[in-house]
Short mmCIF file of C-alpha atoms in Angstrom, two decimals:
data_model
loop_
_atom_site.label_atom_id
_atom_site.label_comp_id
_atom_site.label_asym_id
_atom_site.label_seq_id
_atom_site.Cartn_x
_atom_site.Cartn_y
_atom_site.Cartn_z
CA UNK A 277 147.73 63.25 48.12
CA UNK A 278 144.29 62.29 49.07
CA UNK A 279 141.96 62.74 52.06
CA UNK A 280 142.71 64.69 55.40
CA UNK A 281 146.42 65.62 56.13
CA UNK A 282 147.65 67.01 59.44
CA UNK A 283 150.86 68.49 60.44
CA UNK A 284 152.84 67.85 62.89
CA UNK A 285 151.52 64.49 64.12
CA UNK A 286 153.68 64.88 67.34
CA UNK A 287 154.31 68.41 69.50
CA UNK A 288 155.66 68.84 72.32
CA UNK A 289 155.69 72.27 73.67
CA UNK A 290 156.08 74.58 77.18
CA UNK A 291 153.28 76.60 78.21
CA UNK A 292 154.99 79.51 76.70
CA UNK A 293 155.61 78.48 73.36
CA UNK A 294 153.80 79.64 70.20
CA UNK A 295 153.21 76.75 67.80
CA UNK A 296 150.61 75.78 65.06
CA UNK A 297 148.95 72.94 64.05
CA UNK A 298 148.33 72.78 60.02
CA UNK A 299 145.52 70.42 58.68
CA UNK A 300 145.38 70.19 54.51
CA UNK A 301 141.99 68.40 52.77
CA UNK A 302 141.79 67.15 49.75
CA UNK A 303 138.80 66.05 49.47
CA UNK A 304 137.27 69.38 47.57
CA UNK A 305 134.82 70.13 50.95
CA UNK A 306 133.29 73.09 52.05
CA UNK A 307 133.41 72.58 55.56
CA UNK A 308 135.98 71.84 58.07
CA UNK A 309 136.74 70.81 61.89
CA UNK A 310 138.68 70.77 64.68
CA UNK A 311 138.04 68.17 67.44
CA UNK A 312 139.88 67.62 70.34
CA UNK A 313 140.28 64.02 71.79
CA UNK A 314 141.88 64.12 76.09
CA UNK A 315 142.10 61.21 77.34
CA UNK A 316 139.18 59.01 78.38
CA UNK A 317 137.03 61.63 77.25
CA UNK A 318 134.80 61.68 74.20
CA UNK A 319 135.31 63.75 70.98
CA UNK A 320 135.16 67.34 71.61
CA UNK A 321 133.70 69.77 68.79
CA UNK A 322 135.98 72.79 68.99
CA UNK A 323 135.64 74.99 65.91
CA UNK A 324 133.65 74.75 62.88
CA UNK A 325 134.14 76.46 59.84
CA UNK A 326 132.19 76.56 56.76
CA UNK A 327 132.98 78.47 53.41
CA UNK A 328 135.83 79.53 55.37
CA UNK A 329 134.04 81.37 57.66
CA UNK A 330 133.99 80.38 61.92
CA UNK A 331 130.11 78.84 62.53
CA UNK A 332 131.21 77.64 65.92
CA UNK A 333 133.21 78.15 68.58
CA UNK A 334 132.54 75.88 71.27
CA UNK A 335 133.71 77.48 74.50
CA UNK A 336 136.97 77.26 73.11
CA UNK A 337 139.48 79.24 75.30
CA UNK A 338 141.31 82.28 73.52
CA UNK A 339 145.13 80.43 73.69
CA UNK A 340 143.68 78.43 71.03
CA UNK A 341 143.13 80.69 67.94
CA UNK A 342 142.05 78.60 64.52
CA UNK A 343 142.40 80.34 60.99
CA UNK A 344 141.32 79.06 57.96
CA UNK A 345 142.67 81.13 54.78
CA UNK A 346 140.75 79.03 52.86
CA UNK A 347 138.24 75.62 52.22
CA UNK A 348 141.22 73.45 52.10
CA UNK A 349 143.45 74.94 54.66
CA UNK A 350 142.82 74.81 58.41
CA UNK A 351 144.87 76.22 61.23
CA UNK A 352 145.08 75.93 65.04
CA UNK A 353 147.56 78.52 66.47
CA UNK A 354 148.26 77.96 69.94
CA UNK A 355 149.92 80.29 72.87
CA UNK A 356 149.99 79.84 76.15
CA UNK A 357 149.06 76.16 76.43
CA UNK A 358 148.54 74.26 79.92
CA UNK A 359 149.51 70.71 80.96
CA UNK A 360 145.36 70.16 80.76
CA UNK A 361 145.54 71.22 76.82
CA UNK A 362 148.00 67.91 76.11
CA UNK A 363 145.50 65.80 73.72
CA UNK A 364 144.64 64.73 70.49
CA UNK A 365 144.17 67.46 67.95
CA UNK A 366 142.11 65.96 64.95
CA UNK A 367 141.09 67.68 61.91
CA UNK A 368 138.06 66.73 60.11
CA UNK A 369 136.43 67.95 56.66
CA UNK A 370 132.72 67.55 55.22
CA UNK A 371 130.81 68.24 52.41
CA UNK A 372 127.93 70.91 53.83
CA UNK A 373 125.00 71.97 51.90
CA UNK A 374 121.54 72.99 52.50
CA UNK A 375 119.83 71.91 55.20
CA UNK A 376 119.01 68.24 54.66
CA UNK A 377 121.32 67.83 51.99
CA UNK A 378 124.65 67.26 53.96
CA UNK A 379 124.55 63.62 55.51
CA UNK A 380 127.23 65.36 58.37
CA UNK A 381 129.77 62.38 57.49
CA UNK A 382 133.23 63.94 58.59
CA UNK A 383 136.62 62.78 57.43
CA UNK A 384 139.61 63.11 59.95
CA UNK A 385 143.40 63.33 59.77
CA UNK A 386 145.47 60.87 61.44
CA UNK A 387 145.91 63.63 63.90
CA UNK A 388 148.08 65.95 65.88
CA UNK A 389 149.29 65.02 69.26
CA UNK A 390 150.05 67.50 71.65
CA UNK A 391 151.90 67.30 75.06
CA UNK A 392 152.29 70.31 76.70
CA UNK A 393 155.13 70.75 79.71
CA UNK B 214 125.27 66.42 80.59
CA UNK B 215 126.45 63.98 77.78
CA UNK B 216 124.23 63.59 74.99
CA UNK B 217 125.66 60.77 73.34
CA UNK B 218 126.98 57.47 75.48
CA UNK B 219 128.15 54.54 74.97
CA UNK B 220 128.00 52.81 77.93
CA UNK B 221 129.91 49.78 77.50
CA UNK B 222 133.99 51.19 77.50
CA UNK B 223 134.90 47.46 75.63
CA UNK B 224 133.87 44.62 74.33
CA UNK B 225 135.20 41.16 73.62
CA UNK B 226 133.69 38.32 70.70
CA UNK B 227 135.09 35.30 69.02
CA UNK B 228 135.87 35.48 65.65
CA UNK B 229 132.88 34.92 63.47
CA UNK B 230 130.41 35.87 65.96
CA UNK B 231 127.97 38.76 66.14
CA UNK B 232 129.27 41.69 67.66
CA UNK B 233 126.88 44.57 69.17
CA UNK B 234 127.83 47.63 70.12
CA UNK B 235 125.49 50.09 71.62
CA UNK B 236 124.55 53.31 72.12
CA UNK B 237 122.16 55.70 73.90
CA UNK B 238 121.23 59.25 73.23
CA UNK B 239 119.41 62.57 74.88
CA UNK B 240 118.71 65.50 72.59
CA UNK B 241 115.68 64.84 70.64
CA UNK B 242 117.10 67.00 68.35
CA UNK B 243 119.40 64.70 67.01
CA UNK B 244 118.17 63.42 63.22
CA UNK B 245 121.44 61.59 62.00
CA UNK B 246 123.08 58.67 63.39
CA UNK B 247 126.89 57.63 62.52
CA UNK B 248 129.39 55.40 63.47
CA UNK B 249 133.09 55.44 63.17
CA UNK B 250 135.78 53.31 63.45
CA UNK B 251 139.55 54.55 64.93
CA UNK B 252 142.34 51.81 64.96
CA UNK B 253 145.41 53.11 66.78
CA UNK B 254 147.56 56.05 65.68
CA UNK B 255 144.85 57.30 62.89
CA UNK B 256 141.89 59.07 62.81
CA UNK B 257 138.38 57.68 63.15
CA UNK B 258 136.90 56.55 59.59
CA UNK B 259 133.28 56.76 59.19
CA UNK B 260 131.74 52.90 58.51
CA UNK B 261 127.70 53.49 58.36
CA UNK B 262 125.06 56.03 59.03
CA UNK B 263 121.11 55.81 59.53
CA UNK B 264 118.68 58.52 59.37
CA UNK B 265 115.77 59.30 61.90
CA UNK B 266 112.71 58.45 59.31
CA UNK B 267 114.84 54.78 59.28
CA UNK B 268 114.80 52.21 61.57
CA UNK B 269 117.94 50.22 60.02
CA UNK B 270 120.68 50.22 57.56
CA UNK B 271 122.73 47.87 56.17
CA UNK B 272 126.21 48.04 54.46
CA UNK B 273 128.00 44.38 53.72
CA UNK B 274 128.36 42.65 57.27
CA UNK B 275 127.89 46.01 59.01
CA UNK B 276 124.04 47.08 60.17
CA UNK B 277 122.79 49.58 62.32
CA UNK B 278 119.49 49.72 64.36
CA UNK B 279 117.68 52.76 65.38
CA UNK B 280 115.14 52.58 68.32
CA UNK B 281 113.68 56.31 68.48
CA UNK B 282 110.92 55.42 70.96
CA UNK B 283 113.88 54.15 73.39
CA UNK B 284 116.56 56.79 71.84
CA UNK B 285 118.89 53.94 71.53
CA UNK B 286 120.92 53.04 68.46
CA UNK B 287 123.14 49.53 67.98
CA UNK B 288 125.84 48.13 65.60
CA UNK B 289 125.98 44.98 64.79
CA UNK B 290 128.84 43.30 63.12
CA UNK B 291 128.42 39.81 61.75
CA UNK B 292 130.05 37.73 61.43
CA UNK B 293 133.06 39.38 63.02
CA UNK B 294 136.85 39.54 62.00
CA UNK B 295 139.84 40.24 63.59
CA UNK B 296 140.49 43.29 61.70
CA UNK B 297 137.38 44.66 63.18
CA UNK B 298 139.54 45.26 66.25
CA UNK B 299 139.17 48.81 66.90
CA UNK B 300 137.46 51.80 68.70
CA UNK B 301 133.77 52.06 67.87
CA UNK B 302 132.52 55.88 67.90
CA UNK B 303 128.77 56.11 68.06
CA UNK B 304 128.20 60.39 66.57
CA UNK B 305 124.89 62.19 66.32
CA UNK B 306 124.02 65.13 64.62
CA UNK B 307 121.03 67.52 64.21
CA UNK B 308 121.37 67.97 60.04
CA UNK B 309 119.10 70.12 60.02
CA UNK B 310 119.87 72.92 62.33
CA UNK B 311 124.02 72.57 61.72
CA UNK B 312 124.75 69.82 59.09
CA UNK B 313 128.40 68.73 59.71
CA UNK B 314 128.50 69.03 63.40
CA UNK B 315 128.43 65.59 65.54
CA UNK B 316 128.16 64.98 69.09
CA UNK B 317 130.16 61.98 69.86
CA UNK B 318 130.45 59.49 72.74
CA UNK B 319 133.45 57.83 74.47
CA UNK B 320 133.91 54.98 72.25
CA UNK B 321 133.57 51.46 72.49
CA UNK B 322 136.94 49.45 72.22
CA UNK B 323 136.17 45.74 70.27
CA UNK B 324 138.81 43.23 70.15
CA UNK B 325 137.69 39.89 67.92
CA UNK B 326 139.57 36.76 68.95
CA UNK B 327 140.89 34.52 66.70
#
């Protein structure tokens, strides 16, 4: 396999459920992503993890909870979910260096995507 | 506030005309300019990038203007194909403060006529 692979590609869950979201690179990258995608709404930076260790977390509420066991292995758990969380999940994956020597192009999965009931 | 927009939500050209797809940014900040592509049901692909000390890149019929004075940044497709058909996602990223991490904005759907 090649590239950015994300499991499931379709969940549906109830706001009580405990489900994850698996995202696989192949790419041999350092760094990798979660973005979330709602409709009409642009792109969302979620986490960010580099050498396997969390760099961001934007504002992310605690029913999502990401692990990443290692740099080609990414994980979203989720708990707890509301109708508002049903999106696009996408995974993403980049080569990051130095400063200046990363040119911050990402590669996504196809994605995950969620509806919560 | 949104830092990155792309004000026009679609666009429509005839096949084998220019197509120009635009975008406008805040945070002076930003150093690294990309654009993606997204057809339905996958993920966006990247397609070109410019950096700030750059005014314009080129890749095969894919070019991409940046304005820094006017903090405005364009795509421009020629001459267009029906394959180009997608969602256009202008990102921008401050390299080097967080290399990696994009802003994006809300995409720019393009449908080429045949």
């Amino acid at each position: 396999e090649t590239g950015v692979t994300q499991t499931p590609r379709h969940l549906v869950m109830g706001m009580t459920n405990k489900k994850s979201l698996k995202c696989e690179q192949h790419l041999g990258h350092n760094a990798m992503y979660w973005y979330k995608q709602s409709a009409k709404k642009p792109l969302e930076l979620m986490f960010v993890y580099n050498f396997k260790e969390q760099t961001e977390n934007n504002s992310v509420p605690s029913r999502f909870s990401p692990e990443c066991p290692n740099s080609s292995h990414l994980f979203l758990h989720l708990h707890t979910l509301q109708p508002e969380d049903s999106a696009l999940y996408l995974c993403a994956s980049s080569q990051s260096g130095l400063a200046g020597a990363n040119t911050g192009e990402l590669f996504f999965g196809e994605g995950s995507r969620l509806t919560v009931l | 506030d949104q830092q990155v927009k792309q004000n026009s939500p679609s666009l429509s050209v005839q096949e084998g005309r220019i197509s120009i797809l635009n975008c406008d940014y805040t945070n002076s900040m930003f150093d690294y300019f990309l654009w993606y592509k997204k057809y339905p049901a996958e993920g966006p692909t990247f397609l070109i990038s410019i950096s700030s000390i750059k005014d314009k890149n080129e890749d095969g019929r894919f070019t991409v203007f940046l304005n820094k004075s006017a903090k405005h940044l364009s795509l421009h497709i020629v001459p267009s194909q029906p394959g180009d058909s997608a969602v256009y996602f202008c990102a921008a990223s401050a390299v080097s403060t967080n290399a990696g991490k994009s802003t994006f904005g809300d995409g720019t759907t393009l449908t080429v006529k045949p």
